[in-house]
Amino acid sequence: MHRSVVAAALGVMLLVLAGPARVWADQFDVGLDATASGATGVAAASLTVPMTVANNLNRFLIVGVAIGDNVATTFVSSVTYGGVPLMFLGRQKDAAATRQVEIWALVAPPSGANNIVVTLPTGTTASIGVAAASYGN
């Protein structure tokens, strides 16, 4: 996957992820805490992105993962933050099955500096991009 495609996918994911925060903030006094992003640039089996989540009372982490390089049979096998597994929420592939976006989330992620680790199935490589946002109050 070309870097421009990864950058565009990550930009769209951040816009999508930031939109619901505005609604939550109006109703529940929840705000954007931190964001993080990263990309492999080449085919890889995993990607690690550092992120720091503040020690807020109510915390939520959402991670968008873009993968490319013929994703007809490729998917993300796991996403963790600080070693804690995130819950898979859904995926969408393009019509040609060359690009895919997945959304993962974690309620009450560990606070502090930790790593988001995206892992593909054993023996699988692809270009990987990540955009993440944490929210809290």
Tab-separated table of N, CA, C and O in Angstrom:
chain	number	residue	atom	x	y	z
A	1	MET	N	0.864	-1.164	0.000
A	1	MET	CA	0.000	0.000	0.000
A	1	MET	C	0.907	1.223	0.000
A	1	MET	O	1.873	1.293	0.735
A	2	HIS	N	0.575	2.178	-0.808
A	2	HIS	CA	1.368	3.393	-0.874
A	2	HIS	C	1.150	4.223	0.380
A	2	HIS	O	0.086	4.217	0.980
A	3	ARG	N	2.177	4.963	0.771
A	3	ARG	CA	2.076	5.800	1.976
A	3	ARG	C	0.922	6.792	1.899
A	3	ARG	O	0.271	7.072	2.888
A	4	SER	N	0.641	7.332	0.700
A	4	SER	CA	-0.446	8.299	0.570
A	4	SER	C	-1.791	7.664	0.878
A	4	SER	O	-2.663	8.293	1.465
A	5	VAL	N	-1.964	6.388	0.518
A	5	VAL	CA	-3.209	5.686	0.815
A	5	VAL	C	-3.337	5.476	2.316
A	5	VAL	O	-4.396	5.685	2.903
A	6	VAL	N	-2.241	5.072	2.959
A	6	VAL	CA	-2.254	4.884	4.414
A	6	VAL	C	-2.548	6.210	5.097
A	6	VAL	O	-3.382	6.288	6.003
A	7	ALA	N	-1.898	7.281	4.653
A	7	ALA	CA	-2.115	8.595	5.263
A	7	ALA	C	-3.562	9.036	5.095
A	7	ALA	O	-4.178	9.545	6.039
A	8	ALA	N	-4.134	8.830	3.921
A	8	ALA	CA	-5.528	9.211	3.683
A	8	ALA	C	-6.462	8.392	4.557
A	8	ALA	O	-7.399	8.919	5.165
A	9	ALA	N	-6.220	7.080	4.656
A	9	ALA	CA	-7.065	6.214	5.485
A	9	ALA	C	-6.980	6.620	6.947
A	9	ALA	O	-7.989	6.671	7.653
A	10	LEU	N	-5.781	6.928	7.418
A	10	LEU	CA	-5.617	7.339	8.814
A	10	LEU	C	-6.310	8.675	9.065
A	10	LEU	O	-6.927	8.866	10.113
A	11	GLY	N	-6.228	9.598	8.114
A	11	GLY	CA	-6.895	10.890	8.269
A	11	GLY	C	-8.399	10.740	8.365
A	11	GLY	O	-9.043	11.346	9.217
A	12	VAL	N	-8.969	9.893	7.519
A	12	VAL	CA	-10.409	9.652	7.567
A	12	VAL	C	-10.790	8.997	8.893
A	12	VAL	O	-11.782	9.371	9.516
A	13	MET	N	-9.981	8.029	9.351
A	13	MET	CA	-10.279	7.367	10.623
A	13	MET	C	-10.274	8.360	11.774
A	13	MET	O	-11.135	8.310	12.647
A	14	LEU	N	-9.311	9.274	11.800
A	14	LEU	CA	-9.270	10.256	12.889
A	14	LEU	C	-10.497	11.152	12.865
A	14	LEU	O	-11.053	11.473	13.913
A	15	LEU	N	-10.958	11.543	11.661
A	15	LEU	CA	-12.172	12.351	11.566
A	15	LEU	C	-13.386	11.574	12.062
A	15	LEU	O	-14.219	12.090	12.802
A	16	VAL	N	-13.469	10.304	11.681
A	16	VAL	CA	-14.589	9.464	12.115
A	16	VAL	C	-14.541	9.259	13.629
A	16	VAL	O	-15.553	9.326	14.314
A	17	LEU	N	-13.341	9.030	14.155
A	17	LEU	CA	-13.202	8.780	15.588
A	17	LEU	C	-13.452	10.040	16.401
A	17	LEU	O	-13.978	9.975	17.514
A	18	ALA	N	-13.103	11.197	15.885
A	18	ALA	CA	-13.270	12.437	16.635
A	18	ALA	C	-14.715	12.918	16.647
A	18	ALA	O	-15.147	13.562	17.593
A	19	GLY	N	-15.494	12.594	15.622
A	19	GLY	CA	-16.885	13.035	15.537
A	19	GLY	C	-17.727	12.619	16.724
A	19	GLY	O	-18.384	13.451	17.361
A	20	PRO	N	-17.762	11.314	17.092
A	20	PRO	CA	-18.569	10.890	18.238
A	20	PRO	C	-18.140	11.542	19.541
A	20	PRO	O	-18.955	11.737	20.439
A	21	ALA	N	-16.891	11.917	19.663
A	21	ALA	CA	-16.409	12.543	20.904
A	21	ALA	C	-17.132	13.853	21.157
A	21	ALA	O	-17.418	14.197	22.305
A	22	ARG	N	-17.446	14.583	20.092
A	22	ARG	CA	-18.163	15.845	20.265
A	22	ARG	C	-19.548	15.609	20.845
A	22	ARG	O	-20.016	16.341	21.697
A	23	VAL	N	-20.217	14.557	20.387
A	23	VAL	CA	-21.545	14.219	20.911
A	23	VAL	C	-21.428	13.803	22.371
A	23	VAL	O	-22.194	14.243	23.222
A	24	TRP	N	-20.459	12.932	22.684
A	24	TRP	CA	-20.260	12.474	24.064
A	24	TRP	C	-19.939	13.651	24.964
A	24	TRP	O	-20.434	13.742	26.078
A	25	ALA	N	-19.088	14.540	24.506
A	25	ALA	CA	-18.660	15.666	25.338
A	25	ALA	C	-19.846	16.542	25.718
A	25	ALA	O	-19.919	17.034	26.836
A	26	ASP	N	-20.777	16.722	24.787
A	26	ASP	CA	-21.953	17.541	25.075
A	26	ASP	C	-22.855	16.894	26.113
A	26	ASP	O	-23.490	17.571	26.906
A	27	GLN	N	-22.939	15.567	26.133
A	27	GLN	CA	-23.881	14.877	27.001
A	27	GLN	C	-23.257	14.325	28.277
A	27	GLN	O	-23.931	14.221	29.292
A	28	PHE	N	-22.002	13.937	28.238
A	28	PHE	CA	-21.415	13.238	29.369
A	28	PHE	C	-20.122	13.850	29.888
A	28	PHE	O	-19.438	13.242	30.681
A	29	ASP	N	-19.766	15.019	29.430
A	29	ASP	CA	-18.540	15.677	29.849
A	29	ASP	C	-17.318	14.789	29.633
A	29	ASP	O	-16.458	14.656	30.491
A	30	VAL	N	-17.268	14.137	28.480
A	30	VAL	CA	-16.133	13.305	28.096
A	30	VAL	C	-15.364	14.057	27.024
A	30	VAL	O	-15.960	14.621	26.114
A	31	GLY	N	-14.052	14.065	27.137
A	31	GLY	CA	-13.249	14.783	26.161
A	31	GLY	C	-12.127	13.950	25.594
A	31	GLY	O	-11.745	12.920	26.155
A	32	LEU	N	-11.598	14.421	24.485
A	32	LEU	CA	-10.451	13.782	23.861
A	32	LEU	C	-9.256	13.923	24.784
A	32	LEU	O	-8.933	15.015	25.246
A	33	ASP	N	-8.594	12.815	25.056
A	33	ASP	CA	-7.431	12.796	25.936
A	33	ASP	C	-6.141	12.835	25.117
A	33	ASP	O	-5.314	13.710	25.289
A	34	ALA	N	-5.967	11.869	24.216
A	34	ALA	CA	-4.720	11.761	23.463
A	34	ALA	C	-4.969	11.054	22.140
A	34	ALA	O	-5.958	10.337	21.989
A	35	THR	N	-4.049	11.258	21.200
A	35	THR	CA	-4.086	10.548	19.926
A	35	THR	C	-2.702	9.998	19.630
A	35	THR	O	-1.693	10.495	20.145
A	36	ALA	N	-2.666	8.983	18.793
A	36	ALA	CA	-1.394	8.406	18.352
A	36	ALA	C	-1.615	7.785	16.986
A	36	ALA	O	-2.727	7.368	16.652
A	37	SER	N	-0.560	7.739	16.189
A	37	SER	CA	-0.658	7.098	14.884
A	37	SER	C	0.710	6.597	14.455
A	37	SER	O	1.739	7.031	14.968
A	38	GLY	N	0.689	5.681	13.517
A	38	GLY	CA	1.932	5.138	12.989
A	38	GLY	C	1.636	4.238	11.811
A	38	GLY	O	0.494	3.837	11.592
A	39	ALA	N	2.659	3.925	11.037
A	39	ALA	CA	2.506	3.055	9.877
A	39	ALA	C	3.804	2.314	9.623
A	39	ALA	O	4.885	2.809	9.942
A	40	THR	N	3.688	1.134	9.023
A	40	THR	CA	4.884	0.340	8.739
A	40	THR	C	5.615	0.845	7.501
A	40	THR	O	6.827	0.742	7.428
A	41	GLY	N	4.880	1.347	6.500
A	41	GLY	CA	5.512	1.792	5.266
A	41	GLY	C	5.857	0.657	4.324
A	41	GLY	O	5.960	0.848	3.131
A	42	VAL	N	6.046	-0.541	4.848
A	42	VAL	CA	6.325	-1.750	4.060
A	42	VAL	C	5.542	-2.896	4.683
A	42	VAL	O	5.017	-2.777	5.798
A	43	ALA	N	5.491	-4.019	3.996
A	43	ALA	CA	4.786	-5.184	4.533
A	43	ALA	C	5.458	-5.656	5.827
A	43	ALA	O	6.679	-5.744	5.908
A	44	ALA	N	4.648	-5.908	6.849
A	44	ALA	CA	5.147	-6.345	8.145
A	44	ALA	C	4.121	-7.257	8.800
A	44	ALA	O	2.951	-7.277	8.405
A	45	ALA	N	4.530	-8.001	9.810
A	45	ALA	CA	3.638	-8.901	10.534
A	45	ALA	C	2.984	-8.221	11.732
A	45	ALA	O	1.998	-8.718	12.267
A	46	SER	N	3.559	-7.077	12.158
A	46	SER	CA	2.997	-6.367	13.309
A	46	SER	C	3.430	-4.903	13.268
A	46	SER	O	4.326	-4.528	12.522
A	47	LEU	N	2.775	-4.102	14.101
A	47	LEU	CA	3.111	-2.684	14.237
A	47	LEU	C	2.937	-2.304	15.698
A	47	LEU	O	1.922	-2.650	16.307
A	48	THR	N	3.910	-1.593	16.251
A	48	THR	CA	3.842	-1.095	17.619
A	48	THR	C	3.842	0.426	17.594
A	48	THR	O	4.704	1.034	16.967
A	49	VAL	N	2.847	1.026	18.273
A	49	VAL	CA	2.707	2.479	18.321
A	49	VAL	C	2.619	2.901	19.784
A	49	VAL	O	1.712	2.460	20.497
A	50	PRO	N	3.532	3.741	20.273
A	50	PRO	CA	3.454	4.202	21.666
A	50	PRO	C	2.318	5.207	21.857
A	50	PRO	O	2.028	6.005	20.967
A	51	MET	N	1.680	5.142	23.029
A	51	MET	CA	0.598	6.074	23.345
A	51	MET	C	0.517	6.217	24.855
A	51	MET	O	0.742	5.254	25.588
A	52	THR	N	0.186	7.414	25.311
A	52	THR	CA	0.010	7.662	26.746
A	52	THR	C	-1.435	8.055	27.005
A	52	THR	O	-1.941	9.016	26.427
A	53	VAL	N	-2.098	7.289	27.876
A	53	VAL	CA	-3.477	7.556	28.266
A	53	VAL	C	-3.453	8.158	29.671
A	53	VAL	O	-2.820	7.604	30.579
A	54	ALA	N	-4.133	9.287	29.836
A	54	ALA	CA	-4.174	9.960	31.140
A	54	ALA	C	-4.948	9.120	32.159
A	54	ALA	O	-5.793	8.298	31.804
A	55	ASN	N	-4.672	9.355	33.422
A	55	ASN	CA	-5.327	8.631	34.509
A	55	ASN	C	-6.668	9.286	34.846
A	55	ASN	O	-6.879	9.783	35.942
A	56	ASN	N	-7.583	9.290	33.884
A	56	ASN	CA	-8.927	9.817	34.092
A	56	ASN	C	-9.803	8.748	34.729
A	56	ASN	O	-9.546	7.553	34.586
A	57	LEU	N	-10.866	9.184	35.390
A	57	LEU	CA	-11.779	8.242	36.032
A	57	LEU	C	-12.421	7.314	35.003
A	57	LEU	O	-12.437	6.101	35.166
A	58	ASN	N	-12.958	7.866	33.934
A	58	ASN	CA	-13.603	7.082	32.876
A	58	ASN	C	-12.757	7.185	31.618
A	58	ASN	O	-12.586	8.266	31.079
A	59	ARG	N	-12.221	6.058	31.167
A	59	ARG	CA	-11.329	6.047	30.006
A	59	ARG	C	-11.884	5.121	28.926
A	59	ARG	O	-12.480	4.083	29.223
A	60	PHE	N	-11.634	5.502	27.668
A	60	PHE	CA	-12.045	4.706	26.520
A	60	PHE	C	-11.005	4.880	25.429
A	60	PHE	O	-10.565	5.995	25.154
A	61	LEU	N	-10.594	3.787	24.802
A	61	LEU	CA	-9.602	3.810	23.732
A	61	LEU	C	-10.222	3.194	22.486
A	61	LEU	O	-10.811	2.106	22.554
A	62	ILE	N	-10.094	3.892	21.366
A	62	ILE	CA	-10.566	3.357	20.089
A	62	ILE	C	-9.392	3.397	19.106
A	62	ILE	O	-8.639	4.376	19.066
A	63	VAL	N	-9.210	2.298	18.378
A	63	VAL	CA	-8.075	2.148	17.469
A	63	VAL	C	-8.592	1.745	16.092
A	63	VAL	O	-9.328	0.759	15.966
A	64	GLY	N	-8.210	2.513	15.085
A	64	GLY	CA	-8.498	2.169	13.697
A	64	GLY	C	-7.240	1.608	13.062
A	64	GLY	O	-6.158	2.156	13.229
A	65	VAL	N	-7.389	0.500	12.369
A	65	VAL	CA	-6.248	-0.155	11.720
A	65	VAL	C	-6.530	-0.250	10.227
A	65	VAL	O	-7.564	-0.780	9.823
A	66	ALA	N	-5.627	0.274	9.416
A	66	ALA	CA	-5.718	0.159	7.958
A	66	ALA	C	-4.656	-0.834	7.504
A	66	ALA	O	-3.497	-0.738	7.904
A	67	ILE	N	-5.071	-1.823	6.710
A	67	ILE	CA	-4.103	-2.771	6.168
A	67	ILE	C	-4.274	-2.843	4.657
A	67	ILE	O	-5.345	-2.594	4.123
A	68	GLY	N	-3.190	-3.169	3.978
A	68	GLY	CA	-3.215	-3.223	2.519
A	68	GLY	C	-2.409	-4.380	1.992
A	68	GLY	O	-2.013	-5.266	2.742
A	69	ASP	N	-2.138	-4.368	0.715
A	69	ASP	CA	-1.367	-5.414	0.043
A	69	ASP	C	-2.179	-6.687	-0.127
A	69	ASP	O	-1.833	-7.740	0.398
A	70	ASN	N	-3.279	-6.591	-0.860
A	70	ASN	CA	-4.136	-7.742	-1.162
A	70	ASN	C	-4.709	-8.349	0.112
A	70	ASN	O	-4.226	-9.349	0.625
A	71	VAL	N	-5.748	-7.741	0.610
A	71	VAL	CA	-6.337	-8.155	1.883
A	71	VAL	C	-7.501	-9.133	1.711
A	71	VAL	O	-8.323	-9.289	2.599
A	72	ALA	N	-7.568	-9.808	0.568
A	72	ALA	CA	-8.671	-10.738	0.327
A	72	ALA	C	-8.804	-11.738	1.468
A	72	ALA	O	-9.902	-12.105	1.866
A	73	THR	N	-7.684	-12.197	2.006
A	73	THR	CA	-7.727	-13.168	3.107
A	73	THR	C	-6.966	-12.676	4.334
A	73	THR	O	-6.750	-13.440	5.275
A	74	THR	N	-6.544	-11.424	4.348
A	74	THR	CA	-5.763	-10.885	5.458
A	74	THR	C	-6.674	-10.136	6.425
A	74	THR	O	-7.588	-9.442	6.006
A	75	PHE	N	-6.416	-10.289	7.689
A	75	PHE	CA	-7.153	-9.580	8.729
A	75	PHE	C	-6.226	-9.406	9.921
A	75	PHE	O	-5.159	-10.003	9.982
A	76	VAL	N	-6.621	-8.588	10.867
A	76	VAL	CA	-5.843	-8.381	12.083
A	76	VAL	C	-6.224	-9.485	13.069
A	76	VAL	O	-7.410	-9.726	13.299
A	77	SER	N	-5.236	-10.152	13.631
A	77	SER	CA	-5.562	-11.217	14.589
A	77	SER	C	-5.711	-10.680	16.005
A	77	SER	O	-6.488	-11.222	16.791
A	78	SER	N	-4.981	-9.600	16.341
A	78	SER	CA	-5.142	-9.024	17.673
A	78	SER	C	-4.629	-7.597	17.720
A	78	SER	O	-3.759	-7.202	16.957
A	79	VAL	N	-5.217	-6.829	18.645
A	79	VAL	CA	-4.734	-5.493	18.984
A	79	VAL	C	-4.713	-5.439	20.503
A	79	VAL	O	-5.690	-5.804	21.161
A	80	THR	N	-3.576	-5.002	21.057
A	80	THR	CA	-3.465	-4.864	22.509
A	80	THR	C	-2.980	-3.468	22.856
A	80	THR	O	-2.345	-2.792	22.046
A	81	TYR	N	-3.287	-3.051	24.074
A	81	TYR	CA	-2.745	-1.805	24.617
A	81	TYR	C	-2.249	-2.130	26.016
A	81	TYR	O	-3.022	-2.585	26.866
A	82	GLY	N	-0.959	-1.965	26.239
A	82	GLY	CA	-0.377	-2.318	27.532
A	82	GLY	C	-0.568	-3.789	27.847
A	82	GLY	O	-0.709	-4.164	29.012
A	83	GLY	N	-0.613	-4.629	26.819
A	83	GLY	CA	-0.797	-6.060	27.003
A	83	GLY	C	-2.248	-6.498	27.164
A	83	GLY	O	-2.533	-7.689	27.231
A	84	VAL	N	-3.182	-5.551	27.214
A	84	VAL	CA	-4.607	-5.861	27.381
A	84	VAL	C	-5.264	-5.930	26.002
A	84	VAL	O	-5.144	-4.987	25.218
A	85	PRO	N	-5.956	-7.030	25.686
A	85	PRO	CA	-6.579	-7.138	24.370
A	85	PRO	C	-7.749	-6.180	24.183
A	85	PRO	O	-8.539	-5.959	25.105
A	86	LEU	N	-7.843	-5.610	22.976
A	86	LEU	CA	-8.974	-4.765	22.607
A	86	LEU	C	-10.066	-5.630	21.997
A	86	LEU	O	-9.798	-6.733	21.513
A	87	MET	N	-11.291	-5.109	22.006
A	87	MET	CA	-12.429	-5.803	21.434
A	87	MET	C	-12.586	-5.388	19.969
A	87	MET	O	-12.566	-4.199	19.649
A	88	PHE	N	-12.752	-6.374	19.088
A	88	PHE	CA	-12.970	-6.119	17.669
A	88	PHE	C	-14.388	-5.616	17.472
A	88	PHE	O	-15.353	-6.219	17.935
A	89	LEU	N	-14.544	-4.471	16.759
A	89	LEU	CA	-15.867	-3.904	16.514
A	89	LEU	C	-16.352	-4.112	15.084
A	89	LEU	O	-17.552	-4.184	14.846
A	90	GLY	N	-15.431	-4.166	14.109
A	90	GLY	CA	-15.861	-4.387	12.737
A	90	GLY	C	-14.780	-4.074	11.728
A	90	GLY	O	-13.742	-3.513	12.068
A	91	ARG	N	-15.052	-4.472	10.469
A	91	ARG	CA	-14.096	-4.218	9.378
A	91	ARG	C	-14.845	-3.915	8.102
A	91	ARG	O	-15.994	-4.311	7.932
A	92	GLN	N	-14.151	-3.207	7.207
A	92	GLN	CA	-14.691	-2.902	5.885
A	92	GLN	C	-13.559	-2.997	4.872
A	92	GLN	O	-12.518	-2.378	5.057
A	93	LYS	N	-13.784	-3.773	3.797
A	93	LYS	CA	-12.817	-3.894	2.707
A	93	LYS	C	-13.297	-3.072	1.521
A	93	LYS	O	-14.500	-2.867	1.347
A	94	ASP	N	-12.338	-2.632	0.678
A	94	ASP	CA	-12.736	-1.986	-0.563
A	94	ASP	C	-13.197	-3.065	-1.550
A	94	ASP	O	-13.002	-4.259	-1.328
A	95	ALA	N	-13.823	-2.655	-2.640
A	95	ALA	CA	-14.401	-3.597	-3.599
A	95	ALA	C	-13.370	-4.532	-4.219
A	95	ALA	O	-13.670	-5.682	-4.513
A	96	ALA	N	-12.155	-4.053	-4.394
A	96	ALA	CA	-11.108	-4.869	-5.011
A	96	ALA	C	-10.356	-5.732	-4.004
A	96	ALA	O	-9.468	-6.488	-4.373
A	97	ALA	N	-10.702	-5.625	-2.734
A	97	ALA	CA	-10.040	-6.382	-1.655
A	97	ALA	C	-8.539	-6.098	-1.610
A	97	ALA	O	-7.721	-6.992	-1.404
A	98	THR	N	-8.173	-4.825	-1.821
A	98	THR	CA	-6.760	-4.440	-1.733
A	98	THR	C	-6.479	-3.611	-0.488
A	98	THR	O	-5.327	-3.422	-0.126
A	99	ARG	N	-7.538	-3.098	0.150
A	99	ARG	CA	-7.379	-2.297	1.364
A	99	ARG	C	-8.516	-2.633	2.326
A	99	ARG	O	-9.614	-2.998	1.911
A	100	GLN	N	-8.230	-2.465	3.614
A	100	GLN	CA	-9.222	-2.795	4.633
A	100	GLN	C	-9.014	-1.916	5.854
A	100	GLN	O	-7.884	-1.563	6.184
A	101	VAL	N	-10.107	-1.587	6.523
A	101	VAL	CA	-10.052	-0.826	7.770
A	101	VAL	C	-10.778	-1.626	8.844
A	101	VAL	O	-11.865	-2.153	8.602
A	102	GLU	N	-10.175	-1.739	10.021
A	102	GLU	CA	-10.805	-2.404	11.160
A	102	GLU	C	-10.844	-1.433	12.333
A	102	GLU	O	-9.964	-0.596	12.481
A	103	ILE	N	-11.874	-1.577	13.175
A	103	ILE	CA	-12.013	-0.746	14.368
A	103	ILE	C	-11.996	-1.656	15.590
A	103	ILE	O	-12.710	-2.665	15.645
A	104	TRP	N	-11.178	-1.294	16.574
A	104	TRP	CA	-11.016	-2.039	17.823
A	104	TRP	C	-11.183	-1.051	18.981
A	104	TRP	O	-10.882	0.133	18.830
A	105	ALA	N	-11.648	-1.521	20.143
A	105	ALA	CA	-11.879	-0.617	21.275
A	105	ALA	C	-11.585	-1.298	22.605
A	105	ALA	O	-11.601	-2.532	22.713
A	106	LEU	N	-11.337	-0.460	23.622
A	106	LEU	CA	-11.079	-0.940	24.977
A	106	LEU	C	-11.656	0.051	25.975
A	106	LEU	O	-11.324	1.241	25.946
A	107	VAL	N	-12.515	-0.444	26.853
A	107	VAL	CA	-13.055	0.361	27.946
A	107	VAL	C	-12.080	0.271	29.107
A	107	VAL	O	-11.583	-0.818	29.427
A	108	ALA	N	-11.788	1.382	29.726
A	108	ALA	CA	-10.872	1.473	30.869
A	108	ALA	C	-9.471	0.930	30.547
A	108	ALA	O	-8.967	0.043	31.230
A	109	PRO	N	-8.819	1.472	29.502
A	109	PRO	CA	-7.456	1.030	29.196
A	109	PRO	C	-6.515	1.418	30.336
A	109	PRO	O	-6.792	2.354	31.082
A	110	PRO	N	-5.405	0.710	30.478
A	110	PRO	CA	-4.432	1.086	31.498
A	110	PRO	C	-3.956	2.523	31.264
A	110	PRO	O	-3.736	2.925	30.128
A	111	SER	N	-3.820	3.278	32.329
A	111	SER	CA	-3.306	4.644	32.181
A	111	SER	C	-1.791	4.608	32.132
A	111	SER	O	-1.153	3.644	32.532
A	112	GLY	N	-1.229	5.695	31.600
A	112	GLY	CA	0.221	5.798	31.506
A	112	GLY	C	0.717	5.494	30.105
A	112	GLY	O	-0.058	5.312	29.166
A	113	ALA	N	2.033	5.441	29.978
A	113	ALA	CA	2.674	5.178	28.689
A	113	ALA	C	2.699	3.683	28.414
A	113	ALA	O	3.242	2.913	29.208
A	114	ASN	N	2.074	3.287	27.317
A	114	ASN	CA	2.021	1.886	26.909
A	114	ASN	C	2.108	1.814	25.390
A	114	ASN	O	2.124	2.838	24.723
A	115	ASN	N	2.130	0.607	24.870
A	115	ASN	CA	2.181	0.412	23.426
A	115	ASN	C	0.886	-0.190	22.908
A	115	ASN	O	0.325	-1.101	23.538
A	116	ILE	N	0.451	0.314	21.757
A	116	ILE	CA	-0.584	-0.354	20.982
A	116	ILE	C	0.163	-1.323	20.071
A	116	ILE	O	1.075	-0.912	19.354
A	117	VAL	N	-0.201	-2.597	20.116
A	117	VAL	CA	0.460	-3.596	19.279
A	117	VAL	C	-0.594	-4.262	18.401
A	117	VAL	O	-1.533	-4.874	18.907
A	118	VAL	N	-0.416	-4.106	17.086
A	118	VAL	CA	-1.304	-4.718	16.102
A	118	VAL	C	-0.558	-5.913	15.527
A	118	VAL	O	0.579	-5.789	15.082
A	119	THR	N	-1.210	-7.078	15.532
A	119	THR	CA	-0.574	-8.307	15.054
A	119	THR	C	-1.439	-8.975	14.001
A	119	THR	O	-2.649	-9.122	14.189
A	120	LEU	N	-0.803	-9.374	12.898
A	120	LEU	CA	-1.469	-10.146	11.861
A	120	LEU	C	-1.275	-11.631	12.151
A	120	LEU	O	-0.407	-12.005	12.950
A	121	PRO	N	-2.069	-12.502	11.521
A	121	PRO	CA	-1.896	-13.941	11.749
A	121	PRO	C	-0.487	-14.409	11.392
A	121	PRO	O	0.176	-13.823	10.527
A	122	THR	N	-0.052	-15.479	12.011
A	122	THR	CA	1.271	-16.052	11.772
A	122	THR	C	1.476	-16.310	10.282
A	122	THR	O	0.594	-16.851	9.616
A	123	GLY	N	2.616	-15.872	9.773
A	123	GLY	CA	2.957	-16.073	8.376
A	123	GLY	C	2.364	-15.044	7.424
A	123	GLY	O	2.541	-15.151	6.220
A	124	THR	N	1.661	-14.034	7.953
A	124	THR	CA	1.017	-13.020	7.126
A	124	THR	C	1.735	-11.686	7.282
A	124	THR	O	2.104	-11.309	8.385
A	125	THR	N	1.924	-10.981	6.177
A	125	THR	CA	2.468	-9.624	6.228
A	125	THR	C	1.608	-8.718	5.356
A	125	THR	O	0.990	-9.164	4.394
A	126	ALA	N	1.580	-7.448	5.718
A	126	ALA	CA	0.845	-6.429	4.957
A	126	ALA	C	1.319	-5.069	5.429
A	126	ALA	O	1.921	-4.941	6.503
A	127	SER	N	1.039	-4.037	4.644
A	127	SER	CA	1.263	-2.674	5.114
A	127	SER	C	0.219	-2.403	6.196
A	127	SER	O	-0.951	-2.739	6.028
A	128	ILE	N	0.643	-1.794	7.320
A	128	ILE	CA	-0.261	-1.563	8.438
A	128	ILE	C	-0.180	-0.095	8.838
A	128	ILE	O	0.917	0.462	8.965
A	129	GLY	N	-1.329	0.514	9.060
A	129	GLY	CA	-1.396	1.874	9.586
A	129	GLY	C	-2.350	1.900	10.770
A	129	GLY	O	-3.330	1.150	10.798
A	130	VAL	N	-2.054	2.736	11.758
A	130	VAL	CA	-2.881	2.822	12.968
A	130	VAL	C	-3.176	4.267	13.287
A	130	VAL	O	-2.296	5.130	13.194
A	131	ALA	N	-4.423	4.541	13.670
A	131	ALA	CA	-4.824	5.838	14.233
A	131	ALA	C	-5.613	5.514	15.492
A	131	ALA	O	-6.543	4.699	15.454
A	132	ALA	N	-5.228	6.115	16.618
A	132	ALA	CA	-5.884	5.810	17.884
A	132	ALA	C	-6.246	7.099	18.615
A	132	ALA	O	-5.583	8.121	18.473
A	133	ALA	N	-7.302	7.018	19.403
A	133	ALA	CA	-7.726	8.158	20.221
A	133	ALA	C	-8.242	7.635	21.555
A	133	ALA	O	-8.941	6.616	21.601
A	134	SER	N	-7.859	8.319	22.635
A	134	SER	CA	-8.397	7.969	23.944
A	134	SER	C	-9.263	9.132	24.442
A	134	SER	O	-9.001	10.303	24.123
A	135	TYR	N	-10.283	8.786	25.196
A	135	TYR	CA	-11.224	9.756	25.718
A	135	TYR	C	-11.366	9.520	27.219
A	135	TYR	O	-11.148	8.410	27.698
A	136	GLY	N	-11.744	10.547	27.954
A	136	GLY	CA	-11.949	10.368	29.377
A	136	GLY	C	-12.476	11.628	30.026
A	136	GLY	O	-12.647	12.659	29.387
A	137	ASN	N	-12.757	11.524	31.322
A	137	ASN	CA	-13.168	12.685	32.114
A	137	ASN	C	-12.671	12.529	33.533
A	137	ASN	O	-12.101	11.536	33.908
